[in-house]
Coordinates of C-alpha atoms in Angstrom, one line a residue:
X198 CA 116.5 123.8 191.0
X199 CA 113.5 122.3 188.9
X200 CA 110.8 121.3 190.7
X201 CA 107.0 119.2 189.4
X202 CA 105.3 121.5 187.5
X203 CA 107.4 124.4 186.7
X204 CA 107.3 126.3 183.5
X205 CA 110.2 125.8 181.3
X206 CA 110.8 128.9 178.5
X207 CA 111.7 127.3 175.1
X208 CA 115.5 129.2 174.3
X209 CA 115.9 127.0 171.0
X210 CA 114.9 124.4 168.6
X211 CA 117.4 122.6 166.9
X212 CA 116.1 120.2 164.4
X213 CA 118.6 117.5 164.2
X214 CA 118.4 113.6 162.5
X215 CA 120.7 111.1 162.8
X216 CA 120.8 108.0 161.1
X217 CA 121.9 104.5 162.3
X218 CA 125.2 103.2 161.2
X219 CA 126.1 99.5 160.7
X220 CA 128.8 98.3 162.4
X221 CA 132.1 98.4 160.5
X222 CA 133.3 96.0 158.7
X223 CA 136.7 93.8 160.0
X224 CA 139.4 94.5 158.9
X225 CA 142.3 91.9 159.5
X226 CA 143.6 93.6 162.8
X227 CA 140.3 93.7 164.2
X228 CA 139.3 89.8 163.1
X229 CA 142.3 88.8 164.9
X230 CA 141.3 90.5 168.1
X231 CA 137.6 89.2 167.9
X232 CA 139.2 85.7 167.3
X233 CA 141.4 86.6 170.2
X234 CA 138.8 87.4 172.4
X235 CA 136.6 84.8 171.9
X236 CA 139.7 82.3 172.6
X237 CA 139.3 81.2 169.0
X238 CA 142.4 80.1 167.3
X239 CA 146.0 80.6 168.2
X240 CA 148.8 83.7 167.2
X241 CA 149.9 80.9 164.6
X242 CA 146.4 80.2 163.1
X243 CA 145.9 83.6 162.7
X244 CA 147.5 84.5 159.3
X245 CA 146.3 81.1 157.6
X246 CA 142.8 82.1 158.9
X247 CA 142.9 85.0 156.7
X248 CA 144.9 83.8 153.7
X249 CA 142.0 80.9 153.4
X250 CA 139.5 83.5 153.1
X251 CA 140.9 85.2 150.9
X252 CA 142.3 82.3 148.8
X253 CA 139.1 80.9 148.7
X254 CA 137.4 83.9 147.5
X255 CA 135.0 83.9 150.6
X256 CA 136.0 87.3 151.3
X257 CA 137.9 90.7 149.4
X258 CA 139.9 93.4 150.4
X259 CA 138.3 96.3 149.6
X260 CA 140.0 99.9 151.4
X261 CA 141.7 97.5 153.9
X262 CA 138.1 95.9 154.9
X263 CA 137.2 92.2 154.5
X264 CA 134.0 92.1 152.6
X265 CA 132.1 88.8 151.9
X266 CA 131.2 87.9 148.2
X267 CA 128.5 86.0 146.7
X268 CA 130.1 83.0 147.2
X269 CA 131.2 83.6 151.0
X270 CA 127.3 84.6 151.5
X271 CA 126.0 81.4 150.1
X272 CA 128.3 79.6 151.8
X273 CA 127.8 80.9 155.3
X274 CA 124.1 80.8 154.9
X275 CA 123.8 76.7 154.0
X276 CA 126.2 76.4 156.9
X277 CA 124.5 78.3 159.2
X278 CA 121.1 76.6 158.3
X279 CA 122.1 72.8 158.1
X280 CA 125.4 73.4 160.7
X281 CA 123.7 75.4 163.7
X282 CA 125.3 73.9 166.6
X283 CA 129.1 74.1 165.0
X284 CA 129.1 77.5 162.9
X285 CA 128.6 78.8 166.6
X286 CA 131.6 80.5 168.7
X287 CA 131.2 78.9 171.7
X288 CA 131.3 75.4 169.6
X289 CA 134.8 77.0 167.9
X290 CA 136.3 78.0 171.0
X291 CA 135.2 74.9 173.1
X292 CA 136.7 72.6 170.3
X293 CA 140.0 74.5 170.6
X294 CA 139.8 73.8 174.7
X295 CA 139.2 70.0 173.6
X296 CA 141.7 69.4 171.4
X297 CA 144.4 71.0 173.8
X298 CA 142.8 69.2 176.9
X299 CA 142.4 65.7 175.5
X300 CA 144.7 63.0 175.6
X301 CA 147.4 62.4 173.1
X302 CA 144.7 59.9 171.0
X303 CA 143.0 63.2 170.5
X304 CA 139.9 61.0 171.6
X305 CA 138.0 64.6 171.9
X306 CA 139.0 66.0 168.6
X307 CA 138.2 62.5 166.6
X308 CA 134.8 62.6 168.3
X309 CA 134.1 66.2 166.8
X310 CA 136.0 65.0 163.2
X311 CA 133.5 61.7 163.2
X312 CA 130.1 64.0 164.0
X313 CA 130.7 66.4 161.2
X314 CA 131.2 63.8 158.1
X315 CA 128.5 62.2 159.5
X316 CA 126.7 64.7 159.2
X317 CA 127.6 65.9 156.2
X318 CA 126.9 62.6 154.4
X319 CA 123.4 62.4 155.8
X320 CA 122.6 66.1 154.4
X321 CA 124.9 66.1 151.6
X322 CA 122.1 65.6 148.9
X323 CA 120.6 68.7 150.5
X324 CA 123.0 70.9 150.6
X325 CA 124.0 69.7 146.9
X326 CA 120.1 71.1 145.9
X327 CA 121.1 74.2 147.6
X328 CA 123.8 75.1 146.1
X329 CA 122.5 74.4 142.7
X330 CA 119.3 76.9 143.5
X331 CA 121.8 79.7 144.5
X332 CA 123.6 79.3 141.2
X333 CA 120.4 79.4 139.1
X334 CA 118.6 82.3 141.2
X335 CA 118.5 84.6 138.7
X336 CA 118.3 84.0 134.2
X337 CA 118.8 86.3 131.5
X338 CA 117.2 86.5 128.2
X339 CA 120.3 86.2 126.6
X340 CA 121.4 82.7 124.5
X341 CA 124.3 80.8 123.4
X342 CA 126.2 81.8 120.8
X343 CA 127.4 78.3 120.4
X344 CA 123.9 76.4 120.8
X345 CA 121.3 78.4 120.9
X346 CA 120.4 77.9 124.4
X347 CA 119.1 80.1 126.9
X348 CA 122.1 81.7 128.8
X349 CA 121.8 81.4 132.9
X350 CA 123.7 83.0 135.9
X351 CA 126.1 81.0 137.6
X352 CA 128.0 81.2 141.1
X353 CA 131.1 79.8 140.9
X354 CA 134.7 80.4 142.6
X355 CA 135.5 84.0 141.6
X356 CA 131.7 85.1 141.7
X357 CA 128.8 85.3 139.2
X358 CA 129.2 84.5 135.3
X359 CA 126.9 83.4 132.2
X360 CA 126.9 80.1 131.4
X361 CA 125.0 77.9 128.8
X362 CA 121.8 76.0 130.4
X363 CA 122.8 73.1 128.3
X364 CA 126.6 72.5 130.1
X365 CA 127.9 70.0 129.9
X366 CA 127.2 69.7 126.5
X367 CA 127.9 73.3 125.8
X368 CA 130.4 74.8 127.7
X369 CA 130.2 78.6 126.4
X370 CA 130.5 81.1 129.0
X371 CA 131.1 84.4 129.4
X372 CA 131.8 87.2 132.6
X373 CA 128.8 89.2 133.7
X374 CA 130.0 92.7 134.7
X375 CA 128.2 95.3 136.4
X376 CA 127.5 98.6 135.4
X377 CA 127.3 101.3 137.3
X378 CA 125.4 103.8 135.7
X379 CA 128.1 106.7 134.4
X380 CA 129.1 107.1 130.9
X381 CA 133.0 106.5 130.4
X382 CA 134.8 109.7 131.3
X383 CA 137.3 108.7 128.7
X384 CA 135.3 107.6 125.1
X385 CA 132.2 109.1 125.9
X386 CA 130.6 105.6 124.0
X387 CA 131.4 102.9 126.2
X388 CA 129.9 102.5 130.5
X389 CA 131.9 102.2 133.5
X390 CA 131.8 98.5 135.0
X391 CA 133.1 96.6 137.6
X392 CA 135.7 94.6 137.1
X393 CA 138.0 92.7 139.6
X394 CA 142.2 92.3 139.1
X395 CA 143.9 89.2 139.6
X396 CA 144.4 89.5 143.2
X397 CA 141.0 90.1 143.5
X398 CA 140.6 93.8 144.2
X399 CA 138.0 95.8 142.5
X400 CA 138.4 98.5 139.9
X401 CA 136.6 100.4 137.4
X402 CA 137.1 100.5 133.6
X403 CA 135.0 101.1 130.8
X404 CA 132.8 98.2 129.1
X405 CA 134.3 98.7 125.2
X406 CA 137.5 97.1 126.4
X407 CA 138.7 94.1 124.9
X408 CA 141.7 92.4 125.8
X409 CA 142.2 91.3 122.2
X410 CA 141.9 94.8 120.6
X411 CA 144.9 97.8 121.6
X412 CA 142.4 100.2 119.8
X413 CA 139.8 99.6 122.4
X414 CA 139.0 101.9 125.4
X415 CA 142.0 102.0 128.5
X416 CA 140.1 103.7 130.7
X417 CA 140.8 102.4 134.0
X418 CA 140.2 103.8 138.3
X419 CA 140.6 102.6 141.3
X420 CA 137.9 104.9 142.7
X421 CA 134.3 105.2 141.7
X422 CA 133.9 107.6 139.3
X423 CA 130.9 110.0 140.1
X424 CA 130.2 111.0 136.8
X425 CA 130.2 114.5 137.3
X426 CA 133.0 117.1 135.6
X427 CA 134.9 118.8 137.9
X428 CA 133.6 122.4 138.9
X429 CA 137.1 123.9 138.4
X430 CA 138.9 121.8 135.7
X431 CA 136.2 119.9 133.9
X432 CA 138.2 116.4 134.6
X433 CA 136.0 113.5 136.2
X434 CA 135.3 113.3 139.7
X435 CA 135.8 110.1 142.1
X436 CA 135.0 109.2 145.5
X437 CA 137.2 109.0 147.7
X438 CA 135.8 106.3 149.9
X439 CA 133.5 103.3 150.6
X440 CA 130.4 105.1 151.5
X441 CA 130.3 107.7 148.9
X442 CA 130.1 110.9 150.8
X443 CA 133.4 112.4 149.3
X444 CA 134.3 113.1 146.2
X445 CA 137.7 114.7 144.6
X446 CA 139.1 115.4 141.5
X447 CA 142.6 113.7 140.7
X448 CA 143.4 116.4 138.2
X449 CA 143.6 119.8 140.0
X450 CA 142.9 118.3 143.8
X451 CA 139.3 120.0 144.3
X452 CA 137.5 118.3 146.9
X453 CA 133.8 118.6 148.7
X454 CA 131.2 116.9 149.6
X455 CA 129.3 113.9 147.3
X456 CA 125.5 114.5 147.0
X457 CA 123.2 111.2 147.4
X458 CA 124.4 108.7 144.5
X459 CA 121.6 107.5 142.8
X460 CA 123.2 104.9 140.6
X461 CA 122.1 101.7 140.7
X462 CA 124.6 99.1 139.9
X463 CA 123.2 96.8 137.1
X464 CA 124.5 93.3 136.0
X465 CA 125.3 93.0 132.2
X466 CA 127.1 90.3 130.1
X467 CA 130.6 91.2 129.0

């Protein structure tokens, strides 16, 4: 038994550090519980929930994980500024108690209906400059092959693009891809980009593709390459998850460890 000032003999050290994880993100099964929890919603709300996020391209799935894109960010963050008191759970699931409490006039839930277009109309030039801010954040020293005119980064539904400053009078525009930093594993020439498939769901190819041209560069992955050979085979290695700490070759099936990627994804014109 220890007692106040005893002597203690030092057995072993162990040097250990550990660093902070961020939470995970949702996936669909755990949105609906959170919604469920929160008494948000109903079992038959549920699935058109999801579907409008993804429909709306507020949100991907990426390994079975909802993550927001650019235009779900800007979105919840003019909401969350000029829409406080309603982007707010206990708003959400009090509005759900009024509708299903009020009177068949739906008095309560006409009340709530009124107050936001109201609301919305008074700020509407506002959130209109906002918007148009978050499209034109960023500019590249590219121009228009049609014009002339300086090129420009634009938000729009599927994410960022280049577009002409001078729309609506010129309406060139192109997609603007993003590079991760590894030479194509397949022509040696071309780099790996980002790209996103119909359904939304991100993949990697190389950046001498062209859709118009079969002679063009096919190289296509689902997972990231590293772009490192394969100690045993020579083939590319991928990672084989989110948070790059994997990596495996598809080839012969060698797996281990990823060390610390240090590519830094880059965005270039198509």
């Amino acid at each position: 038994m220890l007692t106040a000032n005893d002597l203690l003999d030092l057995l072993k050290l162990l040097p250990e550090q550990h660093f902070t994880q961020p939470p995970p993100r949702y996936t669909e099964a755990t949105l609906v519980k959170a919604l469920e929890e929160n008494g948000i919603g109903r079992p038959s709300t549920y699935a058109p929930t999801i579907a409008t996020l993804l429909a709306r391209n507020y949100v991907t799935n990426e390994e079975k994980r909802l993550a927001p894109t650019e235009v779900g960010l800007v979105v919840n963050d003019i909401l969350v500024e000029h829409f406080p008191a309603i982007v707010d759970i206990g708003f959400t699931s009090g509005m759900e108690e009024g509708w299903t409490t009020s009177h068949p006039a739906n008095a309560v839930g006409c009340q709530l209906c009124a107050s936001f277009t109201a609301r919305s109309r008074t700020r509407s030039s506002t959130l209109s400059r906002r918007w148009s801010a978050s499209r034109f954040a960023m500019s590249r020293p590219t121009k228009s092959a049609k014009c002339g005119r300086p090129m420009v980064i634009k938000l729009g539904r599927y994410g960022r693009f280049l577009a002409c400053s001078g729309f609506p009078e010129c309406r060139n525009s192109k997609p603007l891809l993003t590079k991760i930093g590894v030479p194509c594993p397949k022509c040696k020439v071309g780099e790996v980009i980002e790209r996103r498939s119909t359904r939304g769901r991100l993949f990697y190819g190389c950046s001498n593709w062209r859709k118009d041209d079969p002679q063009s560069c096919d190289y296509v992955s689902w997972l990231k390459p590293t772009g490192e050979p394969c100690p045993q085979c020579g083939e590319p290695l991928v990672y084989t998850n989110r948070k790059e700490t994997d990596v495996k070759c598809a080839s012969c099936g060698y797996t281990a460890r990823a060390t610390r990627s240090t590519n830094k994804p880059d965005a270039i014109p198509a």
